[in-house]
Tab-separated table of C-alpha atoms and ligand atoms in Angstrom:
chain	number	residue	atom	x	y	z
A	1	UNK	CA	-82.501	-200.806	-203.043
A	2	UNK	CA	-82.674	-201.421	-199.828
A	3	UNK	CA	-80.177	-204.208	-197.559
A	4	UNK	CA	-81.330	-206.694	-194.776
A	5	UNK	CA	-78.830	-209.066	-192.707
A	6	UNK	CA	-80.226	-211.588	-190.439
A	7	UNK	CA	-78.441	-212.997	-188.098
A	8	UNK	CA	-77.630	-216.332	-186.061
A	9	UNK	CA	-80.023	-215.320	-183.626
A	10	UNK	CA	-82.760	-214.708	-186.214
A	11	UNK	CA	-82.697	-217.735	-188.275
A	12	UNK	CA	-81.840	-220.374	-185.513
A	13	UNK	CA	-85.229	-222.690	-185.863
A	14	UNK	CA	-88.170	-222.617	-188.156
A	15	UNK	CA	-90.030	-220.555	-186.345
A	16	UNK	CA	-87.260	-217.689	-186.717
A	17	UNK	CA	-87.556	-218.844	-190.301
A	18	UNK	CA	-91.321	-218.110	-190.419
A	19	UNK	CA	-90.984	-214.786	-188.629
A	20	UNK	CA	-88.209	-213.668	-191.115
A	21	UNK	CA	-91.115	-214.105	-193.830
A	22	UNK	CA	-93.727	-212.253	-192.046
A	23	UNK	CA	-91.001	-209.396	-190.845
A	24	UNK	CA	-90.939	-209.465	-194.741
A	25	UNK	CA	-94.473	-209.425	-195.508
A	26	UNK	CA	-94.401	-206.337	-192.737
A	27	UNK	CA	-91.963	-204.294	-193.911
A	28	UNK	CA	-92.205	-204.741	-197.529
A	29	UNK	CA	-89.335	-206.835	-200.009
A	30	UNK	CA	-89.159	-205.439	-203.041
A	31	UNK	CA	-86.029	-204.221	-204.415
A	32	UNK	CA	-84.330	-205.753	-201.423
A	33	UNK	CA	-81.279	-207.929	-200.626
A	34	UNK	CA	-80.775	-210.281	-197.819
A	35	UNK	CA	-77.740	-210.670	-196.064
A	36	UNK	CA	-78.122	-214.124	-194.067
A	37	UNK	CA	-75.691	-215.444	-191.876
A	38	UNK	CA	-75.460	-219.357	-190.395
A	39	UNK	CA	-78.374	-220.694	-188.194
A	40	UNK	CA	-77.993	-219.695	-184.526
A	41	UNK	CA	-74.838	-221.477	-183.507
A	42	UNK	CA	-73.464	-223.410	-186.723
A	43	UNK	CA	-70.199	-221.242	-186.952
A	44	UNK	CA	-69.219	-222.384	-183.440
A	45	UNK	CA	-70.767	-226.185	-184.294
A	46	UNK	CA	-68.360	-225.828	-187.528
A	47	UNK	CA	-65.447	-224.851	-185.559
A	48	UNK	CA	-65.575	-227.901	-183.524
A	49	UNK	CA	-65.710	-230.116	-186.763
A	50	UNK	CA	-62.417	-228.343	-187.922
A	51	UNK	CA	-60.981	-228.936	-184.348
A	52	UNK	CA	-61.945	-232.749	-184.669
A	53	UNK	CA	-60.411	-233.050	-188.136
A	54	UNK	CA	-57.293	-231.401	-187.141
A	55	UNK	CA	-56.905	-233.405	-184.080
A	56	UNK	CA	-57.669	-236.284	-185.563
A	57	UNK	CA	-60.273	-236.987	-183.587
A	58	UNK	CA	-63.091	-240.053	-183.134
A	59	UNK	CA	-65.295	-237.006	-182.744
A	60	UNK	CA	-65.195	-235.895	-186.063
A	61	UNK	CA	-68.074	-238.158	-187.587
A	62	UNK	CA	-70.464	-236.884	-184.998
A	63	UNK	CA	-69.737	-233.664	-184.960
A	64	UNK	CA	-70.858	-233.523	-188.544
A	65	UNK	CA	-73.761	-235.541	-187.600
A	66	UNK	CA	-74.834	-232.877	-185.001
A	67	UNK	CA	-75.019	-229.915	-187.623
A	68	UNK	CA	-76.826	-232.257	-190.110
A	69	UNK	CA	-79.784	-233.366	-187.764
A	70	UNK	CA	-80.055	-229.926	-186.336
A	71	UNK	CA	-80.396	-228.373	-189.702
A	72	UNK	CA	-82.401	-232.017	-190.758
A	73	UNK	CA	-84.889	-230.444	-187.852
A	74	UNK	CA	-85.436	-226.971	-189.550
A	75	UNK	CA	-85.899	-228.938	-192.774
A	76	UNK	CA	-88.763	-231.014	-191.530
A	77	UNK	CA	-90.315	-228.054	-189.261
A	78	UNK	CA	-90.714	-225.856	-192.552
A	79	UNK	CA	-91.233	-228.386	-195.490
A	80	UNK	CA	-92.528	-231.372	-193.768
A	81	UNK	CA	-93.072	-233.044	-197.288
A	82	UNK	CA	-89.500	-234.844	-197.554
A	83	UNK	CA	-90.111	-234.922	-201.533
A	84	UNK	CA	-89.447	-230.896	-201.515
A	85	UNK	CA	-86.491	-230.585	-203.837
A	86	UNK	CA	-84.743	-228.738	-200.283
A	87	UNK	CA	-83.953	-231.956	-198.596
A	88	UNK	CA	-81.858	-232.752	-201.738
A	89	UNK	CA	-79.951	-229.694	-202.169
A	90	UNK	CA	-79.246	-229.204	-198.727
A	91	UNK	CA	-77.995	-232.709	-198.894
A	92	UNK	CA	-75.539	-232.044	-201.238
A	93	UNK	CA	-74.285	-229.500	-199.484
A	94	UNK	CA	-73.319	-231.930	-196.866
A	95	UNK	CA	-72.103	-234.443	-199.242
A	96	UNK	CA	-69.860	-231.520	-200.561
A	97	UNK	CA	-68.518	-230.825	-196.914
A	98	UNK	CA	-67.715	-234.559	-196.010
A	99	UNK	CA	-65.849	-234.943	-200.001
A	100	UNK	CA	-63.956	-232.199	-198.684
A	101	UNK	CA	-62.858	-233.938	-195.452
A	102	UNK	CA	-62.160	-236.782	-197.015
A	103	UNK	CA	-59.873	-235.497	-199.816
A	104	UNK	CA	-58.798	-232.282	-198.579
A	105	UNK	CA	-54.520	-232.630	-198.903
A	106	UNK	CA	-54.138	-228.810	-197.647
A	107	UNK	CA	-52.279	-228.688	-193.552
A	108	UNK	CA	-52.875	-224.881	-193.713
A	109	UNK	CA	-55.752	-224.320	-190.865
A	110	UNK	CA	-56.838	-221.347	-191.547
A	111	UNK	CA	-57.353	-222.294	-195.603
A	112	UNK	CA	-59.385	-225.109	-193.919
A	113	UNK	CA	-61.067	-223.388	-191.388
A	114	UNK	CA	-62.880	-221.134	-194.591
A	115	UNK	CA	-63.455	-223.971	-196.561
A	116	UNK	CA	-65.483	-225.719	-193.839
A	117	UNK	CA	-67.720	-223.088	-191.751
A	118	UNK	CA	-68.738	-221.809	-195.057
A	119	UNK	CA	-71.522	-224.389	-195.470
A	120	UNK	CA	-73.121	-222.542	-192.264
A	121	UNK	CA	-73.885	-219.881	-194.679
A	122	UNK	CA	-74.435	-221.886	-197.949
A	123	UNK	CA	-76.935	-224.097	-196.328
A	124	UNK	CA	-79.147	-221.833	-194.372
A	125	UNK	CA	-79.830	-219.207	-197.519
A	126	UNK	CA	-80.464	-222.503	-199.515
A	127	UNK	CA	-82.861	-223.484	-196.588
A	128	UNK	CA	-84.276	-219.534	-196.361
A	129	UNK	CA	-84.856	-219.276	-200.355
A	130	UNK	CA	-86.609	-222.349	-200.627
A	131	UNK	CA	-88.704	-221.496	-197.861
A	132	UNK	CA	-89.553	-218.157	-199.152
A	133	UNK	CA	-90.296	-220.004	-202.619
A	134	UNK	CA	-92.353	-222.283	-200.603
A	135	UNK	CA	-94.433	-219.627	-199.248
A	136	UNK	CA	-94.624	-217.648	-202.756
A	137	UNK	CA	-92.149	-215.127	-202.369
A	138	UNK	CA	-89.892	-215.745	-205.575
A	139	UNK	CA	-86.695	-214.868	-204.745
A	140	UNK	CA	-82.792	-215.240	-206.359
A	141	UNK	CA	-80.438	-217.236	-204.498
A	142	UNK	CA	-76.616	-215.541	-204.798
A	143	UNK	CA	-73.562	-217.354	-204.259
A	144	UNK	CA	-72.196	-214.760	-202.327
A	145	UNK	CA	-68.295	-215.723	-203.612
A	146	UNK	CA	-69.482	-214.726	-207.255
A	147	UNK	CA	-69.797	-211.164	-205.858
A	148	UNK	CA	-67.187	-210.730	-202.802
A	149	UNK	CA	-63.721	-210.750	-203.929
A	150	UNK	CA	-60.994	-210.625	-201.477
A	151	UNK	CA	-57.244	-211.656	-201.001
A	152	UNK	CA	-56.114	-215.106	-199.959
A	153	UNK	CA	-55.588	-214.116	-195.819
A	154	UNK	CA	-58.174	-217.054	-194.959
A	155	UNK	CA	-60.268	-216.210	-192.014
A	156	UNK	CA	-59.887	-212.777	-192.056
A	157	UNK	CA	-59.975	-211.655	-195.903
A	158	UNK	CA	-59.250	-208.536	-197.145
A	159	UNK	CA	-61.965	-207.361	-199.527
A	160	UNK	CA	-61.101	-206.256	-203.381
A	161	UNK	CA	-63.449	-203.164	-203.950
A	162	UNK	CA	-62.412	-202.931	-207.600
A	163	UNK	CA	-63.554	-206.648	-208.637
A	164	UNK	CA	-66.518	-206.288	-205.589
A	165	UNK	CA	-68.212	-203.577	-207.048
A	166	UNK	CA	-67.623	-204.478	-210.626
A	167	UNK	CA	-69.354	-207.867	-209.956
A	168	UNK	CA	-71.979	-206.362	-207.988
A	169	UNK	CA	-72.716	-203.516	-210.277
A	170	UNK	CA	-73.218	-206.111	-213.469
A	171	UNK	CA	-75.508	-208.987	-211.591
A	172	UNK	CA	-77.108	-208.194	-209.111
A	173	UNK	CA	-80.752	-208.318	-210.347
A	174	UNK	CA	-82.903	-205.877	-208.728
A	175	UNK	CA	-86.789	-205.771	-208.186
A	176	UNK	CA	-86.619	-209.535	-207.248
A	177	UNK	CA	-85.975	-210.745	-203.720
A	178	UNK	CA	-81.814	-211.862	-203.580
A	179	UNK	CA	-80.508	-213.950	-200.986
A	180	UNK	CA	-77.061	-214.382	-200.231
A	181	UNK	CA	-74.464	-215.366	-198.047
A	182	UNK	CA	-72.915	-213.160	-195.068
A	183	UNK	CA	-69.276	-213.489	-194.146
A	184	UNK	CA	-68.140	-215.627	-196.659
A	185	UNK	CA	-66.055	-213.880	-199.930
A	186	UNK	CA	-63.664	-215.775	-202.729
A	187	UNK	CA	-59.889	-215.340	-203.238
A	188	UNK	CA	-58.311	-214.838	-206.598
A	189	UNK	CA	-58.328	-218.603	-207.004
A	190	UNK	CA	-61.794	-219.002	-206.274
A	191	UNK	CA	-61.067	-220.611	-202.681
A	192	UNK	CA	-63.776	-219.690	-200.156
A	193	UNK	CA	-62.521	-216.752	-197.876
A	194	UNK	CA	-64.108	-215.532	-194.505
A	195	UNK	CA	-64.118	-211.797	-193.099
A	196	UNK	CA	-63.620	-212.884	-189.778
A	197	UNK	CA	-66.040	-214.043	-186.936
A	198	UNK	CA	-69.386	-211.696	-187.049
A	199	UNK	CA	-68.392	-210.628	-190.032
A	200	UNK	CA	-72.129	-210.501	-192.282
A	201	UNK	CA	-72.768	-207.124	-190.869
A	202	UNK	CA	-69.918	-206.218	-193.262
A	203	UNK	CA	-70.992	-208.153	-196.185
A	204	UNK	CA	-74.444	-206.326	-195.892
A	205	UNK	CA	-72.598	-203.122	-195.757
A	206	UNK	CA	-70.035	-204.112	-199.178
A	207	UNK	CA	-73.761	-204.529	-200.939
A	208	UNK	CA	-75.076	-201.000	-200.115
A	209	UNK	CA	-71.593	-199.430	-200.748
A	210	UNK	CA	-71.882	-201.502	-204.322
A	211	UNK	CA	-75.338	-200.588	-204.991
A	212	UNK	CA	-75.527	-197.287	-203.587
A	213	UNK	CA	-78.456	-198.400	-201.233
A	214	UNK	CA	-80.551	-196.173	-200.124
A	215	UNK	CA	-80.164	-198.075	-196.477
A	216	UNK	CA	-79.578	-201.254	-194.229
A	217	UNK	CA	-81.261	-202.513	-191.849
A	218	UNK	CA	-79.110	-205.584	-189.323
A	219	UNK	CA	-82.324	-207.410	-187.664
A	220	UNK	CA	-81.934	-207.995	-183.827
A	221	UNK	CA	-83.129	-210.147	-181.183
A	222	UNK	CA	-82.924	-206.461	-179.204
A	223	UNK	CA	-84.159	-203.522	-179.739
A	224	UNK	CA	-81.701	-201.778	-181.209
A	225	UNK	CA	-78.022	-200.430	-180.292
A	226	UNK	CA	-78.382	-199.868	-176.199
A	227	UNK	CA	-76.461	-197.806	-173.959
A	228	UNK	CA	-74.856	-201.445	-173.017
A	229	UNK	CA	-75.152	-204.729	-173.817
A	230	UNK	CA	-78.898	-206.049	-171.933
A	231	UNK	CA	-77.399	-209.338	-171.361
A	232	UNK	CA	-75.018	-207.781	-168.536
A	233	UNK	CA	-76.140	-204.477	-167.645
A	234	UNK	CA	-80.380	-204.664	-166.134
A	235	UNK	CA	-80.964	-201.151	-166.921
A	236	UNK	CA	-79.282	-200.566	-170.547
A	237	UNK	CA	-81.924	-198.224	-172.815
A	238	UNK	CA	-82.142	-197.877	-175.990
A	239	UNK	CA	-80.466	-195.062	-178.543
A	240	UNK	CA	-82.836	-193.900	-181.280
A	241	UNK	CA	-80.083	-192.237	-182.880
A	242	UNK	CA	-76.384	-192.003	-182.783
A	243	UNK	CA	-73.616	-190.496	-185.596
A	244	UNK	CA	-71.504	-193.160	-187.251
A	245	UNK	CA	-68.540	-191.637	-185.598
A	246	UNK	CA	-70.410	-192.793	-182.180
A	247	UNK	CA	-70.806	-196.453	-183.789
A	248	UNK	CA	-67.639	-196.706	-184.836
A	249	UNK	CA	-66.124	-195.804	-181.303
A	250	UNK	CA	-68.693	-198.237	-179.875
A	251	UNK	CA	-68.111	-200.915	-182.320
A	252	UNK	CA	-64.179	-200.495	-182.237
A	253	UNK	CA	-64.637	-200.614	-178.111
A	254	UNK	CA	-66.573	-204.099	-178.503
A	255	UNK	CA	-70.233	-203.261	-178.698
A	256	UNK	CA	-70.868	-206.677	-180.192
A	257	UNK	CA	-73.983	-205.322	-181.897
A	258	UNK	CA	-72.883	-204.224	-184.930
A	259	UNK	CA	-69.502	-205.591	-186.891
A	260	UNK	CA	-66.726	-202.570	-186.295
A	261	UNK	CA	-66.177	-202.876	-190.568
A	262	UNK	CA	-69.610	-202.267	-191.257
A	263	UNK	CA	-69.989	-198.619	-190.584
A	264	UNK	CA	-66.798	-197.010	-192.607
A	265	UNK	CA	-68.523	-198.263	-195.682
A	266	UNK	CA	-71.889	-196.980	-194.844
A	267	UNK	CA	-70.526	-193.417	-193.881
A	268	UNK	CA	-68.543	-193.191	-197.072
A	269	UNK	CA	-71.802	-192.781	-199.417
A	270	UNK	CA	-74.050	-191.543	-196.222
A	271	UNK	CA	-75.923	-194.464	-196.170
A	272	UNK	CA	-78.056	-195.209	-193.174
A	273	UNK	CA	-78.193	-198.231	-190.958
A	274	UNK	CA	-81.217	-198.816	-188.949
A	275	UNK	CA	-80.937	-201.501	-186.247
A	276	UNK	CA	-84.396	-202.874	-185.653
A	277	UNK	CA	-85.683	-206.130	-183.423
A	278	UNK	CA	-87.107	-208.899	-185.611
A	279	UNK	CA	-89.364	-209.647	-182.526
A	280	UNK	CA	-91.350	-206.086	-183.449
A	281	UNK	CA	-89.976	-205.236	-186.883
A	282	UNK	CA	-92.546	-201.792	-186.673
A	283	UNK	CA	-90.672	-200.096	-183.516
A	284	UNK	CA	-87.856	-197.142	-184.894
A	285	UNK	CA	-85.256	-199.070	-183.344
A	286	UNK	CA	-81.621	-196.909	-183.768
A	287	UNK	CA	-81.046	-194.795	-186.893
A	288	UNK	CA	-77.204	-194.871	-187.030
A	289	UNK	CA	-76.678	-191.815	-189.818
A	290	UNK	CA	-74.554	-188.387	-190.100
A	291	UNK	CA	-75.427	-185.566	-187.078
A	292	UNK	CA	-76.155	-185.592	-183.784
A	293	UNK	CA	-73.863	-187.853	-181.588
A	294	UNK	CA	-76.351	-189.675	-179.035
A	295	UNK	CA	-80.006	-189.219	-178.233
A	296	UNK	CA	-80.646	-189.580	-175.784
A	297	UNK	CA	-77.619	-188.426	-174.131
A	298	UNK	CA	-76.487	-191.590	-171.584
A	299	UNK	CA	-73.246	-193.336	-170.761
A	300	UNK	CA	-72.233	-196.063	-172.998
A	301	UNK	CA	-71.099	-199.118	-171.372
A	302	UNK	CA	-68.882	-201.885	-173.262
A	303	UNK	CA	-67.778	-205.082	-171.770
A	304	UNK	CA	-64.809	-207.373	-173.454
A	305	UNK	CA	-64.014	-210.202	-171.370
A	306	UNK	CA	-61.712	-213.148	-171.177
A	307	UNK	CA	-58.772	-210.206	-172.221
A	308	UNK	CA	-54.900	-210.537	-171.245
A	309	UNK	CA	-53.117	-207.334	-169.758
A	310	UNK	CA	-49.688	-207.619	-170.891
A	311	UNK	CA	-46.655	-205.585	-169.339
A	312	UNK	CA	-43.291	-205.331	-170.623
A	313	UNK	CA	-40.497	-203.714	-168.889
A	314	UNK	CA	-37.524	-203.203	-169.422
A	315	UNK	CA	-35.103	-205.731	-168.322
A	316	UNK	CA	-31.828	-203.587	-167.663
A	317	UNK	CA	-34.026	-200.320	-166.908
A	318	UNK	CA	-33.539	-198.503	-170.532
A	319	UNK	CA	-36.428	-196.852	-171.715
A	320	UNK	CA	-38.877	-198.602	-174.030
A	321	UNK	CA	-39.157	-195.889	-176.401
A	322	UNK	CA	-40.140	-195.279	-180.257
A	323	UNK	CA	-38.291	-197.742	-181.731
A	324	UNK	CA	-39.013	-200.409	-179.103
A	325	UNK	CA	-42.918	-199.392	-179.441
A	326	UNK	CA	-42.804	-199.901	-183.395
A	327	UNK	CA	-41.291	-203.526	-183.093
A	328	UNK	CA	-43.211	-204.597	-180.208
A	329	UNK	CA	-46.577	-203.454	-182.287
A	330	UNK	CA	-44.905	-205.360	-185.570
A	331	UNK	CA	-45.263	-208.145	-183.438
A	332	UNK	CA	-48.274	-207.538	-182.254
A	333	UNK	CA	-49.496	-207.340	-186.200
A	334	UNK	CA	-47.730	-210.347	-187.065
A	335	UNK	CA	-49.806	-212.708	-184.250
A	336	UNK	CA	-52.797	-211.454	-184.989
A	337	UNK	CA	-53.082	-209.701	-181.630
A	338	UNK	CA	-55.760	-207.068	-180.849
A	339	UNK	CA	-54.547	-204.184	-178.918
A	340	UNK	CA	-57.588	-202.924	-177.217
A	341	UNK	CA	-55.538	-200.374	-174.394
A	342	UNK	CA	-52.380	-199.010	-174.518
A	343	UNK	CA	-50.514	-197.600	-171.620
A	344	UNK	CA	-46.816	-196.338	-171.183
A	345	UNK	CA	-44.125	-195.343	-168.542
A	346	UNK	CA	-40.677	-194.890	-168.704
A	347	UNK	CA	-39.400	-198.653	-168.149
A	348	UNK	CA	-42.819	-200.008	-168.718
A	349	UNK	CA	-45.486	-200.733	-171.502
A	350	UNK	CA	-48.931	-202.145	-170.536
A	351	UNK	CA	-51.672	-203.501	-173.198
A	352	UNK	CA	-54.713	-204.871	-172.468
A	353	UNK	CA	-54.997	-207.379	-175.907
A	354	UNK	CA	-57.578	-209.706	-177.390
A	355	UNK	CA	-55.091	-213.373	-178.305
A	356	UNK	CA	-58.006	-214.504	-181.286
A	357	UNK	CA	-56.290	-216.952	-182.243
A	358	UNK	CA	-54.458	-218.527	-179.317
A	359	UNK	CA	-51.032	-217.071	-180.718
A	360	UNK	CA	-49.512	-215.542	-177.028
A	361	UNK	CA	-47.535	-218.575	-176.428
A	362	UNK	CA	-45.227	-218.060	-179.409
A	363	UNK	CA	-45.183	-213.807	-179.427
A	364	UNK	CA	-43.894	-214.521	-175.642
A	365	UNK	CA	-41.414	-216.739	-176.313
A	366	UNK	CA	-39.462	-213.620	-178.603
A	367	UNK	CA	-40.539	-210.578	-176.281
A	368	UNK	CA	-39.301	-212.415	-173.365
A	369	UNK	CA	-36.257	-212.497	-175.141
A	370	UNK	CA	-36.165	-208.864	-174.691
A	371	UNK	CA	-38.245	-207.867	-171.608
A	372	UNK	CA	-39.541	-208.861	-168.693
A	373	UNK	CA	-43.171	-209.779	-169.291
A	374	UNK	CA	-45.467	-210.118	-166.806
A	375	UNK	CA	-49.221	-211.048	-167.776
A	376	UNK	CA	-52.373	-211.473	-166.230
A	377	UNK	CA	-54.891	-213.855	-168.328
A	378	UNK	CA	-58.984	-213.459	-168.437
A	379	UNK	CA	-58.951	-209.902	-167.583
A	380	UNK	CA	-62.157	-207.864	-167.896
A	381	UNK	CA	-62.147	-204.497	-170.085
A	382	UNK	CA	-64.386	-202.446	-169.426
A	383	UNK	CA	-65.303	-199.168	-171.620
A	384	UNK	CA	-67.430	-195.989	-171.315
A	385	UNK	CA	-67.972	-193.553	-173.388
A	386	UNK	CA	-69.383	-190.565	-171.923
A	387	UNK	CA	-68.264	-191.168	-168.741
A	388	UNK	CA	-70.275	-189.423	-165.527
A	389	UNK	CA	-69.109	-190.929	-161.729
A	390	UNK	CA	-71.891	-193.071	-161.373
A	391	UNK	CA	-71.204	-195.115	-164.188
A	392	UNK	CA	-67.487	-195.470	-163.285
A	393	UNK	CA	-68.578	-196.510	-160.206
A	394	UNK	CA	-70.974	-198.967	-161.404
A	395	UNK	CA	-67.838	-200.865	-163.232
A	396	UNK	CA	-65.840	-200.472	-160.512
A	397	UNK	CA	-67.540	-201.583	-157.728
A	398	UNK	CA	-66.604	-204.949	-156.006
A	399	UNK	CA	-63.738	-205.455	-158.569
A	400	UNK	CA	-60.035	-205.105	-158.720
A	401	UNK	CA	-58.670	-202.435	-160.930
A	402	UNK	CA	-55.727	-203.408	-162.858
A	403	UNK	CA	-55.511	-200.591	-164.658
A	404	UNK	CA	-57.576	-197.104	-165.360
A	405	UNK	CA	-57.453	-194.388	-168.915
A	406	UNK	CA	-59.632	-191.347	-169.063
A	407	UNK	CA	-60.027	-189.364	-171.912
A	408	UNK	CA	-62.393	-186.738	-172.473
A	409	UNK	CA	-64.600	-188.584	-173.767
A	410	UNK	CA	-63.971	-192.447	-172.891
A	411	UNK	CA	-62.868	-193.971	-169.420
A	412	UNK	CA	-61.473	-197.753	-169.744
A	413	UNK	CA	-60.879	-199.851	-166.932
A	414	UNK	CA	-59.426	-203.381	-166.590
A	415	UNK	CA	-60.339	-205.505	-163.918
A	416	UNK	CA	-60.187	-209.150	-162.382
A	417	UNK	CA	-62.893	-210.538	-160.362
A	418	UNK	CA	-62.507	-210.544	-156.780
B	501	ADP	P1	-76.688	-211.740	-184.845
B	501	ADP	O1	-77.756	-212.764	-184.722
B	501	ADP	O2	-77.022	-210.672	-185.806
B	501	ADP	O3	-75.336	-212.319	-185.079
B	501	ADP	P2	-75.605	-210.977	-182.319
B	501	ADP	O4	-75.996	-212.002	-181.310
B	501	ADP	O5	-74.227	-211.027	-182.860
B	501	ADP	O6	-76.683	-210.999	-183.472
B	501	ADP	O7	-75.865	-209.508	-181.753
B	501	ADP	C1	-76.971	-209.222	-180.964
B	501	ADP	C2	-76.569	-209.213	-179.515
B	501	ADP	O8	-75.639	-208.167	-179.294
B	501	ADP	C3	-77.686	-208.916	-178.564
B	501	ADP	O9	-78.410	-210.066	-178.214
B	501	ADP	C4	-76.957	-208.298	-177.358
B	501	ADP	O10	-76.813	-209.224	-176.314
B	501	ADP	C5	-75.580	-207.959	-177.899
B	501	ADP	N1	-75.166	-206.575	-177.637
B	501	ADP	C6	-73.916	-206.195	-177.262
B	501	ADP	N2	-73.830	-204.891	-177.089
B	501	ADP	C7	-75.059	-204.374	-177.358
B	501	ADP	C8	-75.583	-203.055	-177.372
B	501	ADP	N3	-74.847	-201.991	-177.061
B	501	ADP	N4	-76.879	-202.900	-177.716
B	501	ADP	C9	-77.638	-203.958	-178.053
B	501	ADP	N5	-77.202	-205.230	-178.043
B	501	ADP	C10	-75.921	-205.460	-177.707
B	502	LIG	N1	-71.732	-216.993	-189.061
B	502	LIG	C1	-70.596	-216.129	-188.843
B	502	LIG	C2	-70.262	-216.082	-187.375
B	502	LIG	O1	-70.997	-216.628	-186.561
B	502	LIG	C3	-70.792	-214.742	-189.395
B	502	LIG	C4	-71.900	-213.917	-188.747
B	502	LIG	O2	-72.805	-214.490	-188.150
B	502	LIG	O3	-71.863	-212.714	-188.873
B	502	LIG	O4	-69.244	-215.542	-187.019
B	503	MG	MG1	-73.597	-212.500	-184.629
């Protein structure tokens, strides 16, 4: 069997729609499972409805109005005939979503959060499997929560293997084209979980694991994995192959293009992961398997933006040592703050950190009880793996440098516009 995710990006209009179809038609579906996340921007249209609701805001009506009548568009671009039994199931999706607003008795946001932005995914595999039935592709739709189990650690479950592959293993028809959900997973109560933000690329890989697939393939609107991102770097080139150790580093370092969960997964049962544009679904794109590291052999270049560098010292001039480390990373844990850089001195202890979820205020409020904290907010990062003087001069240039690590293989620098 083999596994497909599409993306935002490759479902965000009908004509997306219609090219996921013929990408099908070109590369074959049988025996295949697709992995489809929310049309183009829906998560981050959702996220605003959950704001509204929390704040209470006049907002809220038409910020449910906006998703409807852009996904109302899609609906009329690929069906036209408003008597197609679509319009009505994707209407009682929506129906389902505002019942929920209006009778939800639950003040926990992040149980919330879950329970909304998961009709970005229910709705657009409703919208894709009708469309393929439309165009006489018969195909199984999945509720994707039947299958995923996880724990109850809304917005960034936890998956069950155990239950996962046992529910997998028994229904999951093959032959037949299956749709489901990315992202999205159920707890032990049956409550909608998420996997965290980008997180279908990891749903596609929990099928293959399941199923023992003999590969995935994540769709792209780019070529494949570059050297760096093409949306900030003119030059970046593509990598026909690279190791999964090399994706994980890049993925792990913020290479946006594939989901850092995915690959551990896929590298457990050797299963490969191809990368390939949906624009020209016949080009190699990147092979991401076991062997050879990088080919070609370039500099990889990651960006993370909008970062905080964080320094703690010491506020009586003892060390920070072991035991100050361990708490201050229990803390660190505890917020739900991503440590992407770690540096150390005697009296002093420097991270470069990714705040998710807006939770610096209150971790600052107990370290300062402790240390002196200085910070600096919207930071660049700015990571390369196989590092030559050019490219650290490329990130470098016309920048301040906050802060500089070189390994042997990886050279981070954070910086601040000048
Ligand atoms: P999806 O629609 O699957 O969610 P994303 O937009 O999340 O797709 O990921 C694709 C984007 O990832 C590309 O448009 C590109 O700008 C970005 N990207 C970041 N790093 C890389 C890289 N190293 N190689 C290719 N694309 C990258
Ligand atoms: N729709 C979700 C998101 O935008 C999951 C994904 O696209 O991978 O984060
Ligand atoms: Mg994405």
């Amino acid at each position: 069997m083999r596994v497909f995710k599409f993306g935002g990006a490759s479902v965000k209009d009908a004509s997306g729609i219609k090219n996921v179809y013929s990408v099908l038609q070109t590369v074959g579906y049988e025996d295949v499972l697709l992995v489809v996340s929310a049309m183009g921007k829906t998560t981050n249209a959702l996220e605003l409805v959950i704001k509204n609701y929390f704040d209470k805001s006049t907002e809220l009506k038409s910020s449910v109005q906006e998703v409807k009548k852009y996904h109302n568009q899609i609906l009329i671009d690929l069906f036209e005939d408003e008597k197609n039994e679509v319009f009505a199931a994707v209407n009682a999706q929506f129906s389902d979503l505002e019942y929920f607003l209006a009778h939800n008795k639950s003040p926990n946001y992040n149980f919330v959060y879950d329970q909304i932005v998961s009709f970005g995914e229910l709705i657009s595999t409703t919208i894709l499997s009708h469309f393929m039935n439309f165009m006489g592709i018969q195909t199984q739709w999945l509720d994707v929560r039947n299958f995923v189990k996880t724990d109850a650690t809304y917005r960034d479950a936890e998956v069950d293997w155990d239950l996962t592959q046992a529910n997998i293993a028994k229904n999951v028809k093959r032959q037949i084209l299956n749709i489901t959900q990315g992202f999205l997973g159920s707890d032990p109560n049956n409550f909608t979980t998420t996997l965290g933000r980008e997180g279908s690329d990891y749903t596609a890989a929990i099928f293959a694991y399941c199923l023992n697939a003999e590969s995935v393939t994540i769709w792209k609107d780019v070529p494949g994995v570059m050297n760096a991102d093409p949306r900030y770097f003119e030059n970046a080139s593509l990598l026909n192959q690279i190791s999964y150790r090399e994706a994980i580093e890049l993925a792990f370092y913020g290479a946006t293009v594939i989901h850092p969960k995915t690959l551990q997964p896929l590298q457990k049962k050797e299963i490969p992961l191809f990368v390939k544009s949906f624009i020209n679904p016949l080009l190699k794109g990147t092979s991401v398997s076991k062997g050879v590291d990088l080919e070609p052999y370039l500099p990889c270049f990651i960006v993370k933006r909008n970062q905080l560098l964080i320094s703690l010292s010491s506020i009586d001039f003892s060390f920070i040592m072991e035991e100050n480390i361990s708490e201050i990373f229990a803390l660190f844990h505890q917020f739900k703050i991503k440590v992407n850089l770690i540096q150390n001195s005697a009296i002093s202890f420097s991270v470069c950190v990714e705040d998710k979820f807006d939770n610096f205020n209150a971790l600052n409020a107990i370290l300062s009880k402790k240390f002196k904290v200085d910070y600096e907010q919207n930071v660049t990062l700015y990571t390369i793996r196989h590092f030559n003087d050019t490219a650290a001069k490329t990130v470098e240039e016309n920048k301040i440098v906050l802060l500089k690590q070189v390994s042997r293989e990886t050279m981070q620098v954070v910086t601040k516009e000048v």
